[in-house]
Amino acid sequence: MKVRYSYLGEQFSDCDDLWDDLKKFVASGDFTLGSKLQEFESNFADLIGVKYAIGVGSGTDALKISLKAAGVTAGDEVITSSNTFVATVGAINELGAIPVFVDVKKDSCIDTDLIEYKISEKTRAIIPVHFTGNVCDMDSIMAISKRYNLKVVEDACQAILGKWNGLNAGSIGDLGAFSLHPLKNINIWSDGGLITTNDETYAYQARLLRNHGLVDRDTVLKLGFNSRLDTFQAVVGNWLLPKAEDIAEMRKSNARYLDDGLGGTQQIQLPQRNELSSGVFHIYWVLAENRNALYEYCLERGIEVKIHYPTPIYRQDACKMFSFGEEFPIADYLASNSISFPCDQHLRKEQLDYIIKVVREFYS
Ligand SMILES: *Cc1c(COP(=O)(O)O)cnc(C)c1O
């Protein structure tokens, strides 16, 4: 049996109604910003439970523009996870700010007990990364940010509809950053992203910054970026968004099924799950004894497993200059022991059963 990782072909195999919407859109010529983008932003804000959503060119830009809107400038320090996708660190670096790493816990979320040791005179913001769809302990992070007067930009790129204590990821910090990259849970046909916030000033700044700082076609208030969400892609987003809750629920139910099937195996350890955190399993992963051999074994049997990631970001050559030789043992531990299985909404029950069977077979 084959269990593929990417399901994009399946997701858009039946979308004649979307093509109808796109034809109407193309005929309208309303290609830059425009009404379809506004509609998508408003739908997205409603979905996440915030006042404002601002479409931008990518999740990376959502982070970068959020930081800049929150006042982060060159030389400022921004605290983030030792274990994340490169884009988090790249966005900080693009502003000339300095990423400061903090280790994660065994749930892959930033260890909030370690944050205060890294706060200096120059610290301006924290980016908690809701990595793999697990939502970080936002109560502790918001408490720290208040104590030290820091801004919080949630990296919710992997966590659409993940929740902390009933609140959506991206609705708790000062700003939230989402990605619509084809590999994310809610995706479009190209790059794209969104910024969420409840603060009118941040929303205004983010809107300015994504469009060159133009207030109107003849007035530039401050220099910004060319990073508008493509209006064509907003039409795709409007088509997919009504399915968002179902997609999140199906991923959660697949994850529970895999937890039940794999959890009994002695050599498999399920990640710690904080009871206030409700993850969306953008990535379903477990800790596995003899991980590398299991990885090969699954691939040989048609299961497209992955590792997120074999080298933690702080160890990458491009980022070493920010870790000053410090080691982050839990990030290292996850890199050597975690393995990710497909868990998406298009998997069939036979495929989930097959994953469980192959893993059990490997250890027996
Ligand atoms: C995907 C991702 C991003 C960046 O999103 P893009 O849309 O690819 O720019 C940022 N942070 C995390 C954790 C991500 O997974």
CSV table of N, CA, C and O in Angstrom, one decimal, residues 124-216:
chain,number,residue,atom,x,y,z
A,124,ARG,N,13.2,42.9,22.4
A,124,ARG,CA,12.0,43.7,22.0
A,124,ARG,C,10.8,42.9,21.9
A,124,ARG,O,9.7,43.3,22.0
A,125,ALA,N,11.0,41.6,21.5
A,125,ALA,CA,9.8,40.8,21.2
A,125,ALA,C,10.1,39.3,21.4
A,125,ALA,O,11.3,38.9,21.5
A,126,ILE,N,9.0,38.5,21.5
A,126,ILE,CA,9.1,37.1,21.6
A,126,ILE,C,8.3,36.5,20.4
A,126,ILE,O,7.2,37.0,20.2
A,127,ILE,N,8.9,35.5,19.7
A,127,ILE,CA,8.0,34.8,18.7
A,127,ILE,C,7.9,33.4,19.2
A,127,ILE,O,8.8,32.5,19.0
A,128,PRO,N,6.8,33.1,19.9
A,128,PRO,CA,6.5,31.7,20.2
A,128,PRO,C,6.1,31.0,18.9
A,128,PRO,O,5.3,31.5,18.1
A,129,VAL,N,6.7,29.8,18.6
A,129,VAL,CA,6.3,29.1,17.4
A,129,VAL,C,5.4,27.9,17.8
A,129,VAL,O,5.8,27.1,18.6
A,130,HIS,N,4.2,27.9,17.2
A,130,HIS,CA,3.3,26.8,17.5
A,130,HIS,C,3.7,25.6,16.6
A,130,HIS,O,3.0,25.3,15.6
A,131,PHE,N,4.9,25.1,16.8
A,131,PHE,CA,5.5,24.2,15.9
A,131,PHE,C,4.8,22.8,15.8
A,131,PHE,O,4.4,22.3,16.9
A,132,THR,N,4.6,22.3,14.6
A,132,THR,CA,3.9,21.1,14.3
A,132,THR,C,2.4,21.2,14.5
A,132,THR,O,1.6,20.3,14.4
A,133,GLY,N,1.9,22.4,14.9
A,133,GLY,CA,0.5,22.6,15.3
A,133,GLY,C,0.2,22.5,16.7
A,133,GLY,O,-0.9,22.7,17.2
A,134,ASN,N,1.3,22.2,17.6
A,134,ASN,CA,1.1,22.3,19.0
A,134,ASN,C,1.1,23.7,19.5
A,134,ASN,O,2.0,24.4,19.1
A,135,VAL,N,0.2,24.1,20.3
A,135,VAL,CA,0.1,25.5,20.7
A,135,VAL,C,0.9,25.8,22.0
A,135,VAL,O,0.7,25.0,23.0
A,136,CYS,N,1.8,26.8,22.0
A,136,CYS,CA,2.7,27.1,23.1
A,136,CYS,C,1.8,27.6,24.3
A,136,CYS,O,0.7,28.0,24.2
A,137,ASP,N,2.5,27.5,25.5
A,137,ASP,CA,1.8,28.0,26.7
A,137,ASP,C,1.7,29.5,26.7
A,137,ASP,O,2.6,30.2,27.1
A,138,MET,N,0.6,30.0,26.1
A,138,MET,CA,0.5,31.4,25.9
A,138,MET,C,0.3,32.2,27.2
A,138,MET,O,0.5,33.4,27.3
A,139,ASP,N,-0.3,31.6,28.2
A,139,ASP,CA,-0.5,32.3,29.5
A,139,ASP,C,0.9,32.7,30.0
A,139,ASP,O,1.1,33.9,30.4
A,140,SER,N,1.9,31.8,30.1
A,140,SER,CA,3.2,32.1,30.6
A,140,SER,C,3.9,33.2,29.7
A,140,SER,O,4.5,34.1,30.2
A,141,ILE,N,3.7,33.0,28.4
A,141,ILE,CA,4.4,33.9,27.5
A,141,ILE,C,3.8,35.3,27.6
A,141,ILE,O,4.6,36.3,27.6
A,142,MET,N,2.5,35.5,27.7
A,142,MET,CA,1.9,36.8,27.8
A,142,MET,C,2.3,37.4,29.2
A,142,MET,O,2.5,38.6,29.3
A,143,ALA,N,2.4,36.6,30.2
A,143,ALA,CA,2.8,37.1,31.5
A,143,ALA,C,4.2,37.7,31.5
A,143,ALA,O,4.5,38.8,32.0
A,144,ILE,N,5.1,36.9,30.9
A,144,ILE,CA,6.5,37.4,30.7
A,144,ILE,C,6.6,38.7,29.9
A,144,ILE,O,7.2,39.6,30.2
A,145,SER,N,5.8,38.7,28.8
A,145,SER,CA,5.9,39.9,27.9
A,145,SER,C,5.4,41.1,28.7
A,145,SER,O,5.9,42.2,28.5
A,146,LYS,N,4.4,40.9,29.5
A,146,LYS,CA,3.9,42.1,30.3
A,146,LYS,C,4.9,42.6,31.3
A,146,LYS,O,5.2,43.8,31.4
A,147,ARG,N,5.6,41.6,32.0
A,147,ARG,CA,6.6,41.9,33.0
A,147,ARG,C,7.7,42.7,32.4
A,147,ARG,O,8.3,43.6,33.0
A,148,TYR,N,8.1,42.4,31.2
A,148,TYR,CA,9.3,43.0,30.6
A,148,TYR,C,9.0,43.9,29.4
A,148,TYR,O,9.8,44.4,28.7
A,149,ASN,N,7.7,44.2,29.3
A,149,ASN,CA,7.2,45.1,28.2
A,149,ASN,C,7.8,44.7,26.8
A,149,ASN,O,8.4,45.5,26.1
A,150,LEU,N,7.5,43.4,26.5
A,150,LEU,CA,7.9,42.9,25.2
A,150,LEU,C,6.7,42.7,24.3
A,150,LEU,O,5.6,42.4,24.8
A,151,LYS,N,6.9,42.7,23.0
A,151,LYS,CA,5.8,42.4,22.1
A,151,LYS,C,5.8,40.9,21.8
A,151,LYS,O,6.9,40.3,21.8
A,152,VAL,N,4.6,40.4,21.5
A,152,VAL,CA,4.5,38.9,21.2
A,152,VAL,C,3.9,38.8,19.8
A,152,VAL,O,2.8,39.3,19.5
A,153,VAL,N,4.7,38.1,18.9
A,153,VAL,CA,4.2,37.8,17.6
A,153,VAL,C,4.2,36.3,17.5
A,153,VAL,O,5.2,35.6,17.5
A,154,GLU,N,3.0,35.7,17.4
A,154,GLU,CA,2.8,34.3,17.4
A,154,GLU,C,3.2,33.8,16.0
A,154,GLU,O,2.6,34.3,15.0
A,155,ASP,N,4.0,32.8,15.9
A,155,ASP,CA,4.2,32.1,14.6
A,155,ASP,C,3.2,31.0,14.6
A,155,ASP,O,3.5,29.9,15.1
A,156,ALA,N,2.1,31.3,14.0
A,156,ALA,CA,1.0,30.3,13.9
A,156,ALA,C,0.9,29.7,12.5
A,156,ALA,O,-0.1,29.2,12.1
A,157,CYS,N,2.0,29.8,11.8
A,157,CYS,CA,2.1,29.2,10.4
A,157,CYS,C,1.7,27.8,10.3
A,157,CYS,O,1.1,27.3,9.3
A,158,GLN,N,1.9,27.0,11.3
A,158,GLN,CA,1.6,25.6,11.3
A,158,GLN,C,0.3,25.3,12.2
A,158,GLN,O,0.0,24.1,12.4
A,159,ALA,N,-0.3,26.3,12.6
A,159,ALA,CA,-1.3,26.1,13.7
A,159,ALA,C,-2.7,26.7,13.4
A,159,ALA,O,-3.4,27.2,14.4
A,160,ILE,N,-3.1,26.8,12.2
A,160,ILE,CA,-4.5,27.3,11.9
A,160,ILE,C,-5.5,26.5,12.7
A,160,ILE,O,-5.6,25.3,12.5
A,161,LEU,N,-6.2,27.2,13.6
A,161,LEU,CA,-7.3,26.6,14.4
A,161,LEU,C,-6.8,25.7,15.6
A,161,LEU,O,-7.5,25.1,16.2
A,162,GLY,N,-5.5,25.8,15.8
A,162,GLY,CA,-5.0,25.3,17.1
A,162,GLY,C,-5.4,26.2,18.2
A,162,GLY,O,-5.6,27.4,17.9
A,163,LYS,N,-5.6,25.7,19.4
A,163,LYS,CA,-6.1,26.5,20.5
A,163,LYS,C,-5.3,26.4,21.7
A,163,LYS,O,-4.7,25.4,22.0
A,164,TRP,N,-5.2,27.6,22.4
A,164,TRP,CA,-4.7,27.6,23.8
A,164,TRP,C,-5.8,28.0,24.7
A,164,TRP,O,-6.3,29.1,24.6
A,165,ASN,N,-6.2,27.1,25.6
A,165,ASN,CA,-7.3,27.4,26.5
A,165,ASN,C,-8.5,28.0,25.8
A,165,ASN,O,-9.1,29.0,26.3
A,166,GLY,N,-8.9,27.4,24.7
A,166,GLY,CA,-10.1,27.8,24.0
A,166,GLY,C,-9.9,29.0,23.0
A,166,GLY,O,-10.8,29.3,22.2
A,167,LEU,N,-8.7,29.7,23.1
A,167,LEU,CA,-8.5,30.8,22.1
A,167,LEU,C,-7.7,30.3,21.0
A,167,LEU,O,-6.7,29.5,21.2
A,168,ASN,N,-8.0,30.8,19.8
A,168,ASN,CA,-7.2,30.4,18.6
A,168,ASN,C,-5.8,30.9,18.6
A,168,ASN,O,-5.5,32.1,19.0
A,169,ALA,N,-4.9,30.1,18.2
A,169,ALA,CA,-3.5,30.5,17.9
A,169,ALA,C,-3.6,31.7,17.0
A,169,ALA,O,-4.4,31.7,16.1
A,170,GLY,N,-2.8,32.7,17.3
A,170,GLY,CA,-2.8,33.9,16.4
A,170,GLY,C,-3.7,35.0,16.9
A,170,GLY,O,-3.8,36.1,16.3
A,171,SER,N,-4.5,34.7,18.0
A,171,SER,CA,-5.4,35.7,18.5
A,171,SER,C,-5.0,36.1,19.9
A,171,SER,O,-5.7,36.9,20.5
A,172,ILE,N,-3.9,35.6,20.4
A,172,ILE,CA,-3.6,35.9,21.8
A,172,ILE,C,-2.4,36.9,21.9
A,172,ILE,O,-2.5,37.8,22.8
A,173,GLY,N,-1.4,36.8,21.1
A,173,GLY,CA,-0.3,37.7,21.2
A,173,GLY,C,-0.7,39.1,20.6
A,173,GLY,O,-1.9,39.3,20.2
A,174,ASP,N,0.3,40.0,20.5
A,174,ASP,CA,0.0,41.3,19.9
A,174,ASP,C,-0.4,41.1,18.4
A,174,ASP,O,-1.3,41.8,17.9
A,175,LEU,N,0.3,40.2,17.7
A,175,LEU,CA,0.0,39.9,16.3
A,175,LEU,C,0.2,38.4,16.1
A,175,LEU,O,1.0,37.8,16.9
A,176,GLY,N,-0.4,37.9,15.1
A,176,GLY,CA,-0.2,36.5,14.7
A,176,GLY,C,0.2,36.4,13.3
A,176,GLY,O,-0.3,37.2,12.4
A,177,ALA,N,1.0,35.4,12.9
A,177,ALA,CA,1.4,35.2,11.5
A,177,ALA,C,1.0,33.8,11.0
A,177,ALA,O,1.3,32.8,11.7
A,178,PHE,N,0.4,33.8,9.9
A,178,PHE,CA,-0.1,32.6,9.3
A,178,PHE,C,0.5,32.4,7.9
A,178,PHE,O,0.7,33.4,7.2
A,179,SER,N,0.7,31.2,7.5
A,179,SER,CA,1.1,30.9,6.1
A,179,SER,C,0.0,30.1,5.3
A,179,SER,O,-0.7,29.3,5.9
A,180,LEU,N,-0.1,30.4,4.0
A,180,LEU,CA,-1.0,29.7,3.2
A,180,LEU,C,-0.2,28.9,2.1
A,180,LEU,O,-0.8,28.5,1.1
A,181,HIS,N,1.0,28.7,2.4
A,181,HIS,CA,1.9,27.9,1.5
A,181,HIS,C,1.2,26.5,1.2
A,181,HIS,O,0.4,26.0,2.1
A,182,PRO,N,1.3,26.0,0.0
A,182,PRO,CA,0.7,24.8,-0.4
A,182,PRO,C,0.8,23.6,0.6
A,182,PRO,O,-0.1,22.8,0.7
A,183,LEU,N,1.8,23.6,1.4
A,183,LEU,CA,2.0,22.5,2.4
A,183,LEU,C,1.4,22.8,3.7
A,183,LEU,O,1.4,21.9,4.6
A,184,LYS,N,0.7,23.9,3.9
A,184,LYS,CA,0.1,24.2,5.2
A,184,LYS,C,-1.3,23.7,5.3
A,184,LYS,O,-1.9,23.4,4.2
A,185,ASN,N,-1.9,23.7,6.4
A,185,ASN,CA,-3.3,23.1,6.6
A,185,ASN,C,-4.3,23.8,5.7
A,185,ASN,O,-5.2,23.1,5.2
A,186,ILE,N,-4.3,25.1,5.7
A,186,ILE,CA,-5.1,25.9,4.8
A,186,ILE,C,-4.2,26.5,3.8
A,186,ILE,O,-3.3,27.3,4.1
A,187,ASN,N,-4.4,26.1,2.5
A,187,ASN,CA,-3.4,26.5,1.5
A,187,ASN,C,-4.0,27.0,0.2
A,187,ASN,O,-5.2,26.8,-0.1
A,188,ILE,N,-3.2,27.7,-0.5
A,188,ILE,CA,-3.6,28.3,-1.8
A,188,ILE,C,-2.7,27.7,-2.8
A,188,ILE,O,-1.9,26.7,-2.5
A,189,TRP,N,-2.7,28.3,-4.0
A,189,TRP,CA,-1.9,27.6,-5.1
A,189,TRP,C,-0.6,28.3,-5.3
A,189,TRP,O,0.1,28.1,-6.3
A,190,SER,N,-0.2,29.1,-4.3
A,190,SER,CA,1.1,29.8,-4.4
A,190,SER,C,1.5,30.2,-3.0
A,190,SER,O,0.9,29.8,-2.1
A,191,ASP,N,2.5,31.1,-2.9
A,191,ASP,CA,2.8,31.6,-1.6
A,191,ASP,C,1.8,32.6,-1.1
A,191,ASP,O,1.2,33.3,-2.0
A,192,GLY,N,1.6,32.7,0.2
A,192,GLY,CA,0.7,33.7,0.7
A,192,GLY,C,0.7,33.6,2.2
A,192,GLY,O,1.2,32.6,2.8
A,193,GLY,N,0.2,34.6,2.9
A,193,GLY,CA,0.2,34.6,4.3
A,193,GLY,C,-0.8,35.6,4.9
A,193,GLY,O,-1.4,36.4,4.1
A,194,LEU,N,-1.0,35.6,6.2
A,194,LEU,CA,-1.9,36.6,6.8
A,194,LEU,C,-1.3,37.0,8.2
A,194,LEU,O,-0.7,36.2,8.9
A,195,ILE,N,-1.6,38.2,8.5
A,195,ILE,CA,-1.3,38.8,9.8
A,195,ILE,C,-2.6,39.0,10.5
A,195,ILE,O,-3.6,39.5,9.9
A,196,THR,N,-2.7,38.5,11.8
A,196,THR,CA,-3.9,38.8,12.6
A,196,THR,C,-3.6,39.6,13.8
A,196,THR,O,-2.5,39.6,14.3
A,197,THR,N,-4.6,40.4,14.2
A,197,THR,CA,-4.4,41.3,15.4
A,197,THR,C,-5.7,41.9,15.8
A,197,THR,O,-6.7,42.0,15.0
A,198,ASN,N,-5.8,42.2,17.1
A,198,ASN,CA,-7.0,42.9,17.6
A,198,ASN,C,-6.7,44.4,17.7
A,198,ASN,O,-7.5,45.2,18.2
A,199,ASP,N,-5.5,44.8,17.4
A,199,ASP,CA,-5.0,46.2,17.7
A,199,ASP,C,-5.1,47.0,16.4
A,199,ASP,O,-4.5,46.7,15.4
A,200,GLU,N,-5.9,48.1,16.5
A,200,GLU,CA,-6.1,48.9,15.3
A,200,GLU,C,-4.8,49.5,14.7
A,200,GLU,O,-4.6,49.6,13.5
A,201,THR,N,-3.9,50.0,15.6
A,201,THR,CA,-2.7,50.6,15.1
A,201,THR,C,-1.8,49.6,14.4
A,201,THR,O,-1.2,49.9,13.4
A,202,TYR,N,-1.7,48.4,15.0
A,202,TYR,CA,-0.9,47.4,14.3
A,202,TYR,C,-1.5,47.0,13.0
A,202,TYR,O,-0.7,46.8,12.0
A,203,ALA,N,-2.8,46.9,12.9
A,203,ALA,CA,-3.4,46.6,11.7
A,203,ALA,C,-3.2,47.6,10.6
A,203,ALA,O,-2.8,47.3,9.5
A,204,TYR,N,-3.2,48.9,11.0
A,204,TYR,CA,-3.0,50.0,10.1
A,204,TYR,C,-1.5,49.9,9.6
A,204,TYR,O,-1.3,50.1,8.4
A,205,GLN,N,-0.6,49.7,10.6
A,205,GLN,CA,0.8,49.7,10.2
A,205,GLN,C,1.1,48.5,9.2
A,205,GLN,O,1.8,48.6,8.2
A,206,ALA,N,0.5,47.3,9.5
A,206,ALA,CA,0.7,46.2,8.7
A,206,ALA,C,0.2,46.4,7.3
A,206,ALA,O,0.8,46.1,6.3
A,207,ARG,N,-1.0,47.1,7.2
A,207,ARG,CA,-1.6,47.4,5.8
A,207,ARG,C,-0.7,48.3,5.1
A,207,ARG,O,-0.5,48.2,3.9
A,208,LEU,N,-0.2,49.3,5.8
A,208,LEU,CA,0.7,50.2,5.1
A,208,LEU,C,2.0,49.5,4.6
A,208,LEU,O,2.4,49.6,3.4
A,209,LEU,N,2.6,48.7,5.5
A,209,LEU,CA,3.9,48.1,5.2
A,209,LEU,C,3.8,47.1,4.1
A,209,LEU,O,4.8,46.9,3.4
A,210,ARG,N,2.7,46.4,4.0
A,210,ARG,CA,2.6,45.4,2.9
A,210,ARG,C,2.5,46.0,1.5
A,210,ARG,O,2.7,45.4,0.5
A,211,ASN,N,2.2,47.3,1.5
A,211,ASN,CA,2.0,48.0,0.2
A,211,ASN,C,2.8,49.2,0.1
A,211,ASN,O,2.3,50.3,-0.1
A,212,HIS,N,4.1,49.1,0.3
A,212,HIS,CA,5.1,50.1,0.1
A,212,HIS,C,5.0,51.3,1.0
A,212,HIS,O,5.6,52.4,0.8
A,213,GLY,N,4.1,51.2,2.0
A,213,GLY,CA,3.9,52.4,2.9
A,213,GLY,C,3.0,53.4,2.2
A,213,GLY,O,2.9,54.6,2.7
A,214,LEU,N,2.3,53.0,1.2
A,214,LEU,CA,1.4,54.0,0.5
A,214,LEU,C,0.1,54.2,1.2
A,214,LEU,O,-0.6,53.2,1.5
A,215,VAL,N,-0.2,55.4,1.5
A,215,VAL,CA,-1.5,55.7,2.1
A,215,VAL,C,-2.6,55.8,1.0
A,215,VAL,O,-3.7,55.4,1.1
A,216,ASP,N,-2.2,56.4,-0.1
A,216,ASP,CA,-3.0,56.4,-1.3
A,216,ASP,C,-1.9,56.4,-2.5
A,216,ASP,O,-0.7,56.4,-2.2
